[in-house]
JSON list of C-alpha atoms in Angstrom, two decimals:
[
{"chain": "A", "resi": 1, "resn": "UNK", "atom": "CA", "xyz": [11.76, 17.22, 4.30]},
{"chain": "A", "resi": 2, "resn": "UNK", "atom": "CA", "xyz": [8.76, 18.87, 2.42]},
{"chain": "A", "resi": 3, "resn": "UNK", "atom": "CA", "xyz": [9.69, 18.16, -1.00]},
{"chain": "A", "resi": 4, "resn": "UNK", "atom": "CA", "xyz": [7.92, 14.68, -2.24]},
{"chain": "A", "resi": 5, "resn": "UNK", "atom": "CA", "xyz": [10.09, 11.97, -3.14]},
{"chain": "A", "resi": 6, "resn": "UNK", "atom": "CA", "xyz": [10.53, 8.15, -3.73]},
{"chain": "A", "resi": 7, "resn": "UNK", "atom": "CA", "xyz": [14.11, 6.58, -3.00]},
{"chain": "A", "resi": 8, "resn": "UNK", "atom": "CA", "xyz": [15.76, 3.60, -2.59]},
{"chain": "A", "resi": 9, "resn": "UNK", "atom": "CA", "xyz": [18.71, 2.69, -0.24]},
{"chain": "A", "resi": 10, "resn": "UNK", "atom": "CA", "xyz": [20.25, -0.82, 0.42]},
{"chain": "A", "resi": 11, "resn": "UNK", "atom": "CA", "xyz": [21.86, -2.10, 2.95]},
{"chain": "A", "resi": 12, "resn": "UNK", "atom": "CA", "xyz": [23.15, -5.47, 3.91]},
{"chain": "A", "resi": 13, "resn": "UNK", "atom": "CA", "xyz": [21.96, -6.87, 1.16]},
{"chain": "A", "resi": 14, "resn": "UNK", "atom": "CA", "xyz": [18.41, -4.96, 2.00]},
{"chain": "A", "resi": 15, "resn": "UNK", "atom": "CA", "xyz": [16.52, -2.69, -1.09]},
{"chain": "A", "resi": 16, "resn": "UNK", "atom": "CA", "xyz": [14.25, 0.11, 2.27]},
{"chain": "A", "resi": 17, "resn": "UNK", "atom": "CA", "xyz": [12.40, 1.28, -0.25]},
{"chain": "A", "resi": 18, "resn": "UNK", "atom": "CA", "xyz": [10.59, 5.01, 0.62]},
{"chain": "A", "resi": 19, "resn": "UNK", "atom": "CA", "xyz": [7.35, 7.02, -0.46]},
{"chain": "A", "resi": 20, "resn": "UNK", "atom": "CA", "xyz": [6.72, 10.93, 0.82]},
{"chain": "A", "resi": 21, "resn": "UNK", "atom": "CA", "xyz": [4.83, 13.15, 0.28]},
{"chain": "A", "resi": 22, "resn": "UNK", "atom": "CA", "xyz": [4.16, 16.93, 3.09]},
{"chain": "A", "resi": 23, "resn": "UNK", "atom": "CA", "xyz": [0.45, 15.85, 2.88]},
{"chain": "A", "resi": 24, "resn": "UNK", "atom": "CA", "xyz": [0.50, 13.04, 4.95]},
{"chain": "A", "resi": 25, "resn": "UNK", "atom": "CA", "xyz": [1.68, 10.84, 2.58]},
{"chain": "A", "resi": 26, "resn": "UNK", "atom": "CA", "xyz": [-1.47, 10.99, 0.63]},
{"chain": "A", "resi": 27, "resn": "UNK", "atom": "CA", "xyz": [0.12, 10.12, -3.69]},
{"chain": "A", "resi": 28, "resn": "UNK", "atom": "CA", "xyz": [-0.41, 11.88, -6.41]},
{"chain": "A", "resi": 29, "resn": "UNK", "atom": "CA", "xyz": [0.56, 9.68, -9.99]},
{"chain": "A", "resi": 30, "resn": "UNK", "atom": "CA", "xyz": [4.04, 10.48, -9.88]},
{"chain": "A", "resi": 31, "resn": "UNK", "atom": "CA", "xyz": [4.92, 9.07, -7.53]},
{"chain": "A", "resi": 32, "resn": "UNK", "atom": "CA", "xyz": [2.65, 6.42, -7.68]},
{"chain": "A", "resi": 33, "resn": "UNK", "atom": "CA", "xyz": [4.48, 5.60, -11.18]},
{"chain": "A", "resi": 34, "resn": "UNK", "atom": "CA", "xyz": [7.38, 6.52, -9.71]},
{"chain": "A", "resi": 35, "resn": "UNK", "atom": "CA", "xyz": [7.60, 3.88, -6.61]},
{"chain": "A", "resi": 36, "resn": "UNK", "atom": "CA", "xyz": [5.96, 1.01, -9.46]},
{"chain": "A", "resi": 37, "resn": "UNK", "atom": "CA", "xyz": [9.16, 1.27, -11.07]},
{"chain": "A", "resi": 38, "resn": "UNK", "atom": "CA", "xyz": [11.59, 1.43, -7.91]},
{"chain": "A", "resi": 39, "resn": "UNK", "atom": "CA", "xyz": [10.08, -2.30, -6.81]},
{"chain": "A", "resi": 40, "resn": "UNK", "atom": "CA", "xyz": [9.78, -3.31, -10.33]},
{"chain": "A", "resi": 41, "resn": "UNK", "atom": "CA", "xyz": [13.67, -2.31, -10.85]},
{"chain": "A", "resi": 42, "resn": "UNK", "atom": "CA", "xyz": [14.78, -3.56, -7.20]},
{"chain": "A", "resi": 43, "resn": "UNK", "atom": "CA", "xyz": [13.07, -6.71, -7.84]},
{"chain": "A", "resi": 44, "resn": "UNK", "atom": "CA", "xyz": [15.88, -7.40, -10.68]},
{"chain": "A", "resi": 45, "resn": "UNK", "atom": "CA", "xyz": [18.40, -5.55, -9.04]},
{"chain": "A", "resi": 46, "resn": "UNK", "atom": "CA", "xyz": [21.45, -8.61, -8.12]},
{"chain": "A", "resi": 47, "resn": "UNK", "atom": "CA", "xyz": [22.48, -6.31, -4.80]},
{"chain": "A", "resi": 48, "resn": "UNK", "atom": "CA", "xyz": [18.98, -6.59, -3.19]},
{"chain": "A", "resi": 49, "resn": "UNK", "atom": "CA", "xyz": [17.54, -9.71, -1.51]},
{"chain": "A", "resi": 50, "resn": "UNK", "atom": "CA", "xyz": [14.99, -8.60, 0.05]},
{"chain": "A", "resi": 51, "resn": "UNK", "atom": "CA", "xyz": [13.09, -5.59, 0.14]},
{"chain": "A", "resi": 52, "resn": "UNK", "atom": "CA", "xyz": [11.37, -2.98, 3.09]},
{"chain": "A", "resi": 53, "resn": "UNK", "atom": "CA", "xyz": [8.52, -1.29, 1.96]},
{"chain": "A", "resi": 54, "resn": "UNK", "atom": "CA", "xyz": [8.26, 2.13, 4.35]},
{"chain": "A", "resi": 55, "resn": "UNK", "atom": "CA", "xyz": [7.59, 6.04, 4.50]},
{"chain": "A", "resi": 56, "resn": "UNK", "atom": "CA", "xyz": [9.46, 9.47, 5.78]},
{"chain": "A", "resi": 57, "resn": "UNK", "atom": "CA", "xyz": [7.60, 10.93, 9.00]},
{"chain": "A", "resi": 58, "resn": "UNK", "atom": "CA", "xyz": [5.91, 9.51, 11.74]},
{"chain": "A", "resi": 59, "resn": "UNK", "atom": "CA", "xyz": [2.05, 9.16, 12.11]},
{"chain": "A", "resi": 60, "resn": "UNK", "atom": "CA", "xyz": [1.41, 8.58, 8.88]},
{"chain": "A", "resi": 61, "resn": "UNK", "atom": "CA", "xyz": [2.45, 5.77, 6.70]},
{"chain": "A", "resi": 62, "resn": "UNK", "atom": "CA", "xyz": [0.07, 7.10, 3.54]},
{"chain": "A", "resi": 63, "resn": "UNK", "atom": "CA", "xyz": [-2.81, 8.60, 3.53]},
{"chain": "A", "resi": 64, "resn": "UNK", "atom": "CA", "xyz": [-4.37, 6.92, -0.31]},
{"chain": "A", "resi": 65, "resn": "UNK", "atom": "CA", "xyz": [-4.49, 9.50, -3.01]},
{"chain": "A", "resi": 66, "resn": "UNK", "atom": "CA", "xyz": [-4.08, 12.69, -3.48]},
{"chain": "A", "resi": 67, "resn": "UNK", "atom": "CA", "xyz": [-7.03, 15.03, -3.01]},
{"chain": "A", "resi": 68, "resn": "UNK", "atom": "CA", "xyz": [-5.45, 17.32, -4.79]},
{"chain": "A", "resi": 69, "resn": "UNK", "atom": "CA", "xyz": [-5.98, 15.12, -8.34]},
{"chain": "A", "resi": 70, "resn": "UNK", "atom": "CA", "xyz": [-9.07, 13.48, -7.05]},
{"chain": "A", "resi": 71, "resn": "UNK", "atom": "CA", "xyz": [-10.46, 17.14, -6.84]},
{"chain": "A", "resi": 72, "resn": "UNK", "atom": "CA", "xyz": [-9.60, 18.33, -10.29]},
{"chain": "A", "resi": 73, "resn": "UNK", "atom": "CA", "xyz": [-10.72, 14.25, -12.56]},
{"chain": "A", "resi": 74, "resn": "UNK", "atom": "CA", "xyz": [-13.71, 15.36, -15.25]},
{"chain": "A", "resi": 75, "resn": "UNK", "atom": "CA", "xyz": [-13.39, 12.76, -17.92]},
{"chain": "A", "resi": 76, "resn": "UNK", "atom": "CA", "xyz": [-13.46, 8.78, -17.66]},
{"chain": "A", "resi": 77, "resn": "UNK", "atom": "CA", "xyz": [-10.19, 8.89, -18.71]},
{"chain": "A", "resi": 78, "resn": "UNK", "atom": "CA", "xyz": [-8.29, 10.96, -16.67]},
{"chain": "A", "resi": 79, "resn": "UNK", "atom": "CA", "xyz": [-9.94, 9.17, -13.47]},
{"chain": "A", "resi": 80, "resn": "UNK", "atom": "CA", "xyz": [-9.00, 5.52, -14.88]},
{"chain": "A", "resi": 81, "resn": "UNK", "atom": "CA", "xyz": [-5.55, 7.04, -15.52]},
{"chain": "A", "resi": 82, "resn": "UNK", "atom": "CA", "xyz": [-5.50, 8.09, -11.53]},
{"chain": "A", "resi": 83, "resn": "UNK", "atom": "CA", "xyz": [-7.39, 5.31, -9.86]},
{"chain": "A", "resi": 84, "resn": "UNK", "atom": "CA", "xyz": [-4.93, 2.54, -12.41]},
{"chain": "A", "resi": 85, "resn": "UNK", "atom": "CA", "xyz": [-2.19, 4.31, -10.03]},
{"chain": "A", "resi": 86, "resn": "UNK", "atom": "CA", "xyz": [-1.95, 2.60, -7.22]},
{"chain": "A", "resi": 87, "resn": "UNK", "atom": "CA", "xyz": [-3.23, -0.73, -9.47]},
{"chain": "A", "resi": 88, "resn": "UNK", "atom": "CA", "xyz": [0.70, -0.33, -10.75]},
{"chain": "A", "resi": 89, "resn": "UNK", "atom": "CA", "xyz": [2.23, 0.10, -7.08]},
{"chain": "A", "resi": 90, "resn": "UNK", "atom": "CA", "xyz": [0.51, -3.48, -6.05]},
{"chain": "A", "resi": 91, "resn": "UNK", "atom": "CA", "xyz": [0.75, -5.24, -9.51]},
{"chain": "A", "resi": 92, "resn": "UNK", "atom": "CA", "xyz": [4.78, -4.37, -9.29]},
{"chain": "A", "resi": 93, "resn": "UNK", "atom": "CA", "xyz": [4.61, -5.96, -5.97]},
{"chain": "A", "resi": 94, "resn": "UNK", "atom": "CA", "xyz": [2.56, -8.86, -6.69]},
{"chain": "A", "resi": 95, "resn": "UNK", "atom": "CA", "xyz": [5.18, -9.23, -10.21]},
{"chain": "A", "resi": 96, "resn": "UNK", "atom": "CA", "xyz": [7.59, -8.82, -7.88]},
{"chain": "A", "resi": 97, "resn": "UNK", "atom": "CA", "xyz": [10.00, -12.20, -7.06]},
{"chain": "A", "resi": 98, "resn": "UNK", "atom": "CA", "xyz": [11.72, -10.78, -4.18]},
{"chain": "A", "resi": 99, "resn": "UNK", "atom": "CA", "xyz": [10.23, -10.84, -0.17]},
{"chain": "A", "resi": 100, "resn": "UNK", "atom": "CA", "xyz": [8.15, -7.36, -0.07]},
{"chain": "A", "resi": 101, "resn": "UNK", "atom": "CA", "xyz": [8.47, -6.29, 3.72]},
{"chain": "A", "resi": 102, "resn": "UNK", "atom": "CA", "xyz": [5.58, -3.84, 4.92]},
{"chain": "A", "resi": 103, "resn": "UNK", "atom": "CA", "xyz": [6.88, -0.94, 7.78]},
{"chain": "A", "resi": 104, "resn": "UNK", "atom": "CA", "xyz": [3.79, 0.73, 8.75]},
{"chain": "A", "resi": 105, "resn": "UNK", "atom": "CA", "xyz": [4.45, 3.30, 10.91]},
{"chain": "A", "resi": 106, "resn": "UNK", "atom": "CA", "xyz": [1.82, 5.18, 11.28]},
{"chain": "A", "resi": 107, "resn": "UNK", "atom": "CA", "xyz": [-2.17, 5.75, 10.30]},
{"chain": "A", "resi": 108, "resn": "UNK", "atom": "CA", "xyz": [-2.42, 4.35, 7.00]},
{"chain": "A", "resi": 109, "resn": "UNK", "atom": "CA", "xyz": [-6.35, 5.05, 4.36]},
{"chain": "A", "resi": 110, "resn": "UNK", "atom": "CA", "xyz": [-7.57, 3.54, 1.65]},
{"chain": "A", "resi": 111, "resn": "UNK", "atom": "CA", "xyz": [-4.61, 3.03, -0.75]},
{"chain": "A", "resi": 112, "resn": "UNK", "atom": "CA", "xyz": [-2.18, 2.88, 2.06]},
{"chain": "A", "resi": 113, "resn": "UNK", "atom": "CA", "xyz": [-4.46, -0.28, 3.14]},
{"chain": "A", "resi": 114, "resn": "UNK", "atom": "CA", "xyz": [-4.10, -1.87, 0.03]},
{"chain": "A", "resi": 115, "resn": "UNK", "atom": "CA", "xyz": [-0.45, -1.54, -0.12]},
{"chain": "A", "resi": 116, "resn": "UNK", "atom": "CA", "xyz": [-0.03, -3.01, 3.01]},
{"chain": "A", "resi": 117, "resn": "UNK", "atom": "CA", "xyz": [-1.73, -5.24, 2.10]},
{"chain": "A", "resi": 118, "resn": "UNK", "atom": "CA", "xyz": [-0.10, -6.36, -1.27]},
{"chain": "A", "resi": 119, "resn": "UNK", "atom": "CA", "xyz": [4.04, -6.71, 1.06]},
{"chain": "A", "resi": 120, "resn": "UNK", "atom": "CA", "xyz": [4.40, -10.17, 1.78]},
{"chain": "A", "resi": 121, "resn": "UNK", "atom": "CA", "xyz": [4.78, -9.68, 4.81]},
{"chain": "A", "resi": 122, "resn": "UNK", "atom": "CA", "xyz": [3.97, -6.22, 7.21]},
{"chain": "A", "resi": 123, "resn": "UNK", "atom": "CA", "xyz": [5.19, -5.26, 10.36]},
{"chain": "A", "resi": 124, "resn": "UNK", "atom": "CA", "xyz": [3.25, -2.71, 12.51]},
{"chain": "A", "resi": 125, "resn": "UNK", "atom": "CA", "xyz": [3.45, 0.51, 15.01]},
{"chain": "A", "resi": 126, "resn": "UNK", "atom": "CA", "xyz": [0.16, 0.43, 17.66]},
{"chain": "A", "resi": 127, "resn": "UNK", "atom": "CA", "xyz": [0.47, 3.52, 15.91]},
{"chain": "A", "resi": 128, "resn": "UNK", "atom": "CA", "xyz": [-0.72, 1.69, 12.35]},
{"chain": "A", "resi": 129, "resn": "UNK", "atom": "CA", "xyz": [-5.07, 2.53, 12.61]},
{"chain": "A", "resi": 130, "resn": "UNK", "atom": "CA", "xyz": [-6.41, 1.38, 9.34]},
{"chain": "A", "resi": 131, "resn": "UNK", "atom": "CA", "xyz": [-9.68, 2.94, 7.65]},
{"chain": "A", "resi": 132, "resn": "UNK", "atom": "CA", "xyz": [-11.23, 3.19, 4.59]},
{"chain": "A", "resi": 133, "resn": "UNK", "atom": "CA", "xyz": [-12.86, 6.19, 3.61]},
{"chain": "A", "resi": 134, "resn": "UNK", "atom": "CA", "xyz": [-13.82, 5.80, -0.65]},
{"chain": "A", "resi": 135, "resn": "UNK", "atom": "CA", "xyz": [-18.00, 5.45, 0.36]},
{"chain": "A", "resi": 136, "resn": "UNK", "atom": "CA", "xyz": [-17.58, 9.03, 2.09]},
{"chain": "A", "resi": 137, "resn": "UNK", "atom": "CA", "xyz": [-17.28, 10.27, -0.79]},
{"chain": "A", "resi": 138, "resn": "UNK", "atom": "CA", "xyz": [-18.88, 8.04, -3.33]},
{"chain": "A", "resi": 139, "resn": "UNK", "atom": "CA", "xyz": [-17.01, 5.93, -4.56]},
{"chain": "A", "resi": 140, "resn": "UNK", "atom": "CA", "xyz": [-15.33, 2.23, -3.43]},
{"chain": "A", "resi": 141, "resn": "UNK", "atom": "CA", "xyz": [-11.92, 0.77, -2.66]},
{"chain": "A", "resi": 142, "resn": "UNK", "atom": "CA", "xyz": [-12.46, -0.86, -5.81]},
{"chain": "A", "resi": 143, "resn": "UNK", "atom": "CA", "xyz": [-9.06, -0.81, -6.88]},
{"chain": "A", "resi": 144, "resn": "UNK", "atom": "CA", "xyz": [-7.03, -1.67, -3.39]},
{"chain": "A", "resi": 145, "resn": "UNK", "atom": "CA", "xyz": [-10.16, -3.96, -2.92]},
{"chain": "A", "resi": 146, "resn": "UNK", "atom": "CA", "xyz": [-8.71, -7.47, -4.05]},
{"chain": "A", "resi": 147, "resn": "UNK", "atom": "CA", "xyz": [-5.45, -6.96, -2.53]},
{"chain": "A", "resi": 148, "resn": "UNK", "atom": "CA", "xyz": [-6.73, -6.48, 1.09]},
{"chain": "A", "resi": 149, "resn": "UNK", "atom": "CA", "xyz": [-9.95, -9.25, 0.84]},
{"chain": "A", "resi": 150, "resn": "UNK", "atom": "CA", "xyz": [-7.28, -11.42, -0.29]},
{"chain": "A", "resi": 151, "resn": "UNK", "atom": "CA", "xyz": [-5.25, -10.46, 3.07]},
{"chain": "A", "resi": 152, "resn": "UNK", "atom": "CA", "xyz": [-7.57, -10.41, 5.17]},
{"chain": "A", "resi": 153, "resn": "UNK", "atom": "CA", "xyz": [-10.81, -12.74, 4.02]},
{"chain": "A", "resi": 154, "resn": "UNK", "atom": "CA", "xyz": [-13.98, -10.91, 2.64]},
{"chain": "A", "resi": 155, "resn": "UNK", "atom": "CA", "xyz": [-15.77, -10.06, 6.08]},
{"chain": "A", "resi": 156, "resn": "UNK", "atom": "CA", "xyz": [-12.65, -7.87, 7.17]},
{"chain": "A", "resi": 157, "resn": "UNK", "atom": "CA", "xyz": [-12.81, -6.10, 4.42]},
{"chain": "A", "resi": 158, "resn": "UNK", "atom": "CA", "xyz": [-15.71, -5.08, 4.13]},
{"chain": "A", "resi": 159, "resn": "UNK", "atom": "CA", "xyz": [-16.61, -4.21, 7.69]},
{"chain": "A", "resi": 160, "resn": "UNK", "atom": "CA", "xyz": [-14.11, -1.25, 7.50]},
{"chain": "A", "resi": 161, "resn": "UNK", "atom": "CA", "xyz": [-14.86, -0.46, 3.19]},
{"chain": "A", "resi": 162, "resn": "UNK", "atom": "CA", "xyz": [-18.88, -0.40, 4.80]},
{"chain": "A", "resi": 163, "resn": "UNK", "atom": "CA", "xyz": [-17.87, 2.00, 8.19]},
{"chain": "A", "resi": 164, "resn": "UNK", "atom": "CA", "xyz": [-15.93, 4.35, 6.23]},
{"chain": "A", "resi": 165, "resn": "UNK", "atom": "CA", "xyz": [-15.86, 6.51, 9.17]},
{"chain": "A", "resi": 166, "resn": "UNK", "atom": "CA", "xyz": [-13.73, 4.99, 11.13]},
{"chain": "A", "resi": 167, "resn": "UNK", "atom": "CA", "xyz": [-10.24, 3.81, 12.33]},
{"chain": "A", "resi": 168, "resn": "UNK", "atom": "CA", "xyz": [-9.53, 0.58, 13.26]},
{"chain": "A", "resi": 169, "resn": "UNK", "atom": "CA", "xyz": [-6.94, -0.49, 15.50]},
{"chain": "A", "resi": 170, "resn": "UNK", "atom": "CA", "xyz": [-3.71, -1.99, 14.47]},
{"chain": "A", "resi": 171, "resn": "UNK", "atom": "CA", "xyz": [-4.24, -5.45, 16.96]},
{"chain": "A", "resi": 172, "resn": "UNK", "atom": "CA", "xyz": [-7.86, -5.46, 15.15]},
{"chain": "A", "resi": 173, "resn": "UNK", "atom": "CA", "xyz": [-5.67, -5.81, 11.56]},
{"chain": "A", "resi": 174, "resn": "UNK", "atom": "CA", "xyz": [-3.65, -7.69, 13.13]},
{"chain": "A", "resi": 175, "resn": "UNK", "atom": "CA", "xyz": [-5.76, -10.30, 14.53]},
{"chain": "A", "resi": 176, "resn": "UNK", "atom": "CA", "xyz": [-7.41, -10.18, 10.72]},
{"chain": "A", "resi": 177, "resn": "UNK", "atom": "CA", "xyz": [-3.85, -11.20, 9.12]},
{"chain": "A", "resi": 178, "resn": "UNK", "atom": "CA", "xyz": [-3.13, -7.90, 8.12]},
{"chain": "A", "resi": 179, "resn": "UNK", "atom": "CA", "xyz": [-0.49, -7.30, 10.31]},
{"chain": "A", "resi": 180, "resn": "UNK", "atom": "CA", "xyz": [2.15, -9.87, 10.90]},
{"chain": "A", "resi": 181, "resn": "UNK", "atom": "CA", "xyz": [3.05, -8.24, 14.27]},
{"chain": "A", "resi": 182, "resn": "UNK", "atom": "CA", "xyz": [2.35, -4.99, 15.82]},
{"chain": "A", "resi": 183, "resn": "UNK", "atom": "CA", "xyz": [5.27, -3.11, 17.89]},
{"chain": "A", "resi": 184, "resn": "UNK", "atom": "CA", "xyz": [5.11, -0.88, 21.36]},
{"chain": "A", "resi": 185, "resn": "UNK", "atom": "CA", "xyz": [6.99, 2.30, 19.41]},
{"chain": "A", "resi": 186, "resn": "UNK", "atom": "CA", "xyz": [8.24, 2.88, 15.94]},
{"chain": "A", "resi": 187, "resn": "UNK", "atom": "CA", "xyz": [12.04, 2.02, 17.75]},
{"chain": "A", "resi": 188, "resn": "UNK", "atom": "CA", "xyz": [10.98, -1.40, 17.94]},
{"chain": "A", "resi": 189, "resn": "UNK", "atom": "CA", "xyz": [9.46, -1.83, 14.93]},
{"chain": "A", "resi": 190, "resn": "UNK", "atom": "CA", "xyz": [12.47, -0.40, 13.00]},
{"chain": "A", "resi": 191, "resn": "UNK", "atom": "CA", "xyz": [14.99, -3.06, 15.04]},
{"chain": "A", "resi": 192, "resn": "UNK", "atom": "CA", "xyz": [12.21, -5.86, 14.20]},
{"chain": "A", "resi": 193, "resn": "UNK", "atom": "CA", "xyz": [12.39, -5.42, 10.48]},
{"chain": "A", "resi": 194, "resn": "UNK", "atom": "CA", "xyz": [15.43, -4.52, 9.98]},
{"chain": "A", "resi": 195, "resn": "UNK", "atom": "CA", "xyz": [16.57, -8.20, 12.12]},
{"chain": "A", "resi": 196, "resn": "UNK", "atom": "CA", "xyz": [13.46, -10.03, 10.21]},
{"chain": "A", "resi": 197, "resn": "UNK", "atom": "CA", "xyz": [14.34, -8.79, 6.98]},
{"chain": "A", "resi": 198, "resn": "UNK", "atom": "CA", "xyz": [18.49, -9.64, 6.97]},
{"chain": "A", "resi": 199, "resn": "UNK", "atom": "CA", "xyz": [17.69, -12.88, 8.31]},
{"chain": "A", "resi": 200, "resn": "UNK", "atom": "CA", "xyz": [15.60, -13.43, 4.89]},
{"chain": "A", "resi": 201, "resn": "UNK", "atom": "CA", "xyz": [18.15, -12.96, 3.18]},
{"chain": "A", "resi": 202, "resn": "UNK", "atom": "CA", "xyz": [20.19, -15.96, 4.31]},
{"chain": "A", "resi": 203, "resn": "UNK", "atom": "CA", "xyz": [17.52, -17.62, 2.31]},
{"chain": "A", "resi": 204, "resn": "UNK", "atom": "CA", "xyz": [18.18, -19.41, -1.25]},
{"chain": "A", "resi": 205, "resn": "UNK", "atom": "CA", "xyz": [16.29, -16.13, -2.99]},
{"chain": "A", "resi": 206, "resn": "UNK", "atom": "CA", "xyz": [15.20, -19.23, -6.19]},
{"chain": "A", "resi": 207, "resn": "UNK", "atom": "CA", "xyz": [13.01, -21.08, -3.15]},
{"chain": "A", "resi": 208, "resn": "UNK", "atom": "CA", "xyz": [11.92, -17.47, -1.88]},
{"chain": "A", "resi": 209, "resn": "UNK", "atom": "CA", "xyz": [11.10, -16.70, -5.71]},
{"chain": "A", "resi": 210, "resn": "UNK", "atom": "CA", "xyz": [9.38, -19.83, -5.81]},
{"chain": "A", "resi": 211, "resn": "UNK", "atom": "CA", "xyz": [7.36, -19.30, -2.42]},
{"chain": "A", "resi": 212, "resn": "UNK", "atom": "CA", "xyz": [6.57, -15.83, -3.55]},
{"chain": "A", "resi": 213, "resn": "UNK", "atom": "CA", "xyz": [4.29, -17.77, -6.81]},
{"chain": "A", "resi": 214, "resn": "UNK", "atom": "CA", "xyz": [2.70, -19.53, -4.22]},
{"chain": "A", "resi": 215, "resn": "UNK", "atom": "CA", "xyz": [1.74, -17.52, -2.54]},
{"chain": "A", "resi": 216, "resn": "UNK", "atom": "CA", "xyz": [0.13, -15.24, -5.39]},
{"chain": "A", "resi": 217, "resn": "UNK", "atom": "CA", "xyz": [-1.26, -17.85, -7.34]},
{"chain": "A", "resi": 218, "resn": "UNK", "atom": "CA", "xyz": [-4.82, -17.00, -8.46]},
{"chain": "A", "resi": 219, "resn": "UNK", "atom": "CA", "xyz": [-3.98, -13.19, -9.00]},
{"chain": "A", "resi": 220, "resn": "UNK", "atom": "CA", "xyz": [-2.78, -13.69, -12.28]},
{"chain": "A", "resi": 221, "resn": "UNK", "atom": "CA", "xyz": [-5.80, -11.81, -14.20]},
{"chain": "A", "resi": 222, "resn": "UNK", "atom": "CA", "xyz": [-4.77, -8.90, -11.46]},
{"chain": "A", "resi": 223, "resn": "UNK", "atom": "CA", "xyz": [-3.19, -6.63, -14.65]},
{"chain": "A", "resi": 224, "resn": "UNK", "atom": "CA", "xyz": [-6.68, -6.60, -16.06]},
{"chain": "A", "resi": 225, "resn": "UNK", "atom": "CA", "xyz": [-9.12, -6.59, -13.02]},
{"chain": "A", "resi": 226, "resn": "UNK", "atom": "CA", "xyz": [-7.17, -3.81, -11.77]},
{"chain": "A", "resi": 227, "resn": "UNK", "atom": "CA", "xyz": [-7.81, -1.98, -13.84]},
{"chain": "A", "resi": 228, "resn": "UNK", "atom": "CA", "xyz": [-11.55, -2.29, -14.64]},
{"chain": "A", "resi": 229, "resn": "UNK", "atom": "CA", "xyz": [-11.44, -1.14, -11.21]},
{"chain": "A", "resi": 230, "resn": "UNK", "atom": "CA", "xyz": [-9.93, 1.30, -11.31]},
{"chain": "A", "resi": 231, "resn": "UNK", "atom": "CA", "xyz": [-12.38, 2.23, -14.58]},
{"chain": "A", "resi": 232, "resn": "UNK", "atom": "CA", "xyz": [-15.19, 1.75, -11.69]},
{"chain": "A", "resi": 233, "resn": "UNK", "atom": "CA", "xyz": [-13.78, 4.30, -9.89]},
{"chain": "A", "resi": 234, "resn": "UNK", "atom": "CA", "xyz": [-13.02, 6.83, -12.07]},
{"chain": "A", "resi": 235, "resn": "UNK", "atom": "CA", "xyz": [-16.44, 6.72, -14.11]},
{"chain": "A", "resi": 236, "resn": "UNK", "atom": "CA", "xyz": [-17.39, 6.98, -10.11]},
{"chain": "A", "resi": 237, "resn": "UNK", "atom": "CA", "xyz": [-16.00, 9.98, -9.01]},
{"chain": "A", "resi": 238, "resn": "UNK", "atom": "CA", "xyz": [-18.01, 12.14, -12.29]},
{"chain": "A", "resi": 239, "resn": "UNK", "atom": "CA", "xyz": [-21.08, 10.96, -10.81]},
{"chain": "A", "resi": 240, "resn": "UNK", "atom": "CA", "xyz": [-23.09, 14.24, -9.26]},
{"chain": "A", "resi": 241, "resn": "UNK", "atom": "CA", "xyz": [-22.95, 12.82, -5.47]},
{"chain": "A", "resi": 242, "resn": "UNK", "atom": "CA", "xyz": [-19.47, 12.48, -5.61]},
{"chain": "A", "resi": 243, "resn": "UNK", "atom": "CA", "xyz": [-18.69, 16.16, -7.75]},
{"chain": "A", "resi": 244, "resn": "UNK", "atom": "CA", "xyz": [-20.35, 17.59, -4.65]},
{"chain": "A", "resi": 245, "resn": "UNK", "atom": "CA", "xyz": [-19.04, 15.10, -1.79]},
{"chain": "A", "resi": 246, "resn": "UNK", "atom": "CA", "xyz": [-15.70, 16.76, -3.02]},
{"chain": "A", "resi": 247, "resn": "UNK", "atom": "CA", "xyz": [-16.33, 19.94, -2.71]},
{"chain": "A", "resi": 248, "resn": "UNK", "atom": "CA", "xyz": [-16.72, 20.53, 0.59]},
{"chain": "A", "resi": 249, "resn": "UNK", "atom": "CA", "xyz": [-13.30, 18.90, 0.60]},
{"chain": "A", "resi": 250, "resn": "UNK", "atom": "CA", "xyz": [-11.75, 22.06, -1.33]}
]
C-alpha cells in the first residue's frame, strides 16, 4: 500500500470511500479532485444509501494538504487552485444528498479536521487527536474554518487555530461536538461505523435528504465563500514570512 489512491467499495448499500497517501495521508491536488468527484458520484448512485469516509493506514486520518505542492507555489492563481482542493471536497460533502459518516482512526491535521467537520456524523478512535497548524507557516485555516466553526463553534475553532502547535485529544474534540463517539480501538470503531451505517440504510432516503438540507441550512454561499478563502490563503502563501517558514521544511 504505497501508491496514493481514492477508492469506492459498496457493501450492504453503504458506500465506503477510502483515500490514501503514503505521506501520512497528506493530500495533493489530484487526490483531492478525485475525492470530491467520488463523493459527488456516490451521492447520485442508487446502489448507495449511506456513505462512509475513511482513510487507509493506521496512524493518521489526514495530515492536511501536500507540503510538497505547497512549497512550490509561486503565484496567486496557483495558490488559489491549491487551496481550492479541500474547498471542493467540503462543498461536495455539503451538497451530497446522503448522510456521510466519518471514520477517523488517527491524528488529523489542518484540512483533515475540515474533512471530519464536514461529515454528518463523525466517529473516532481515542488516537484521533486534532490540530490546526496553519498559523505556524504564516497562513490560517481559512478554507476549513467555516466547516469547523459550524460543527464545533467559534470558540473551539479559534482556540485550536490560535494554539497551532498543540494536538487536542479525541475526547476534547468529542466534547466540542466534532466527534459523536470515541472508541478505545480501531476495531471497535470499525464495528460501530459498520453497524451505524447499515442501520441508517433502513431509513427513508427522502427523509435523510430533507434532514441533510436542514442541517446544512445557511451554507448556500459556500461555493463563493470557500473560493474567496482559498484566494486569501493563495496570496498569504506568497508572503516573505511564509516563504521563509517553508524553507525550514525542505
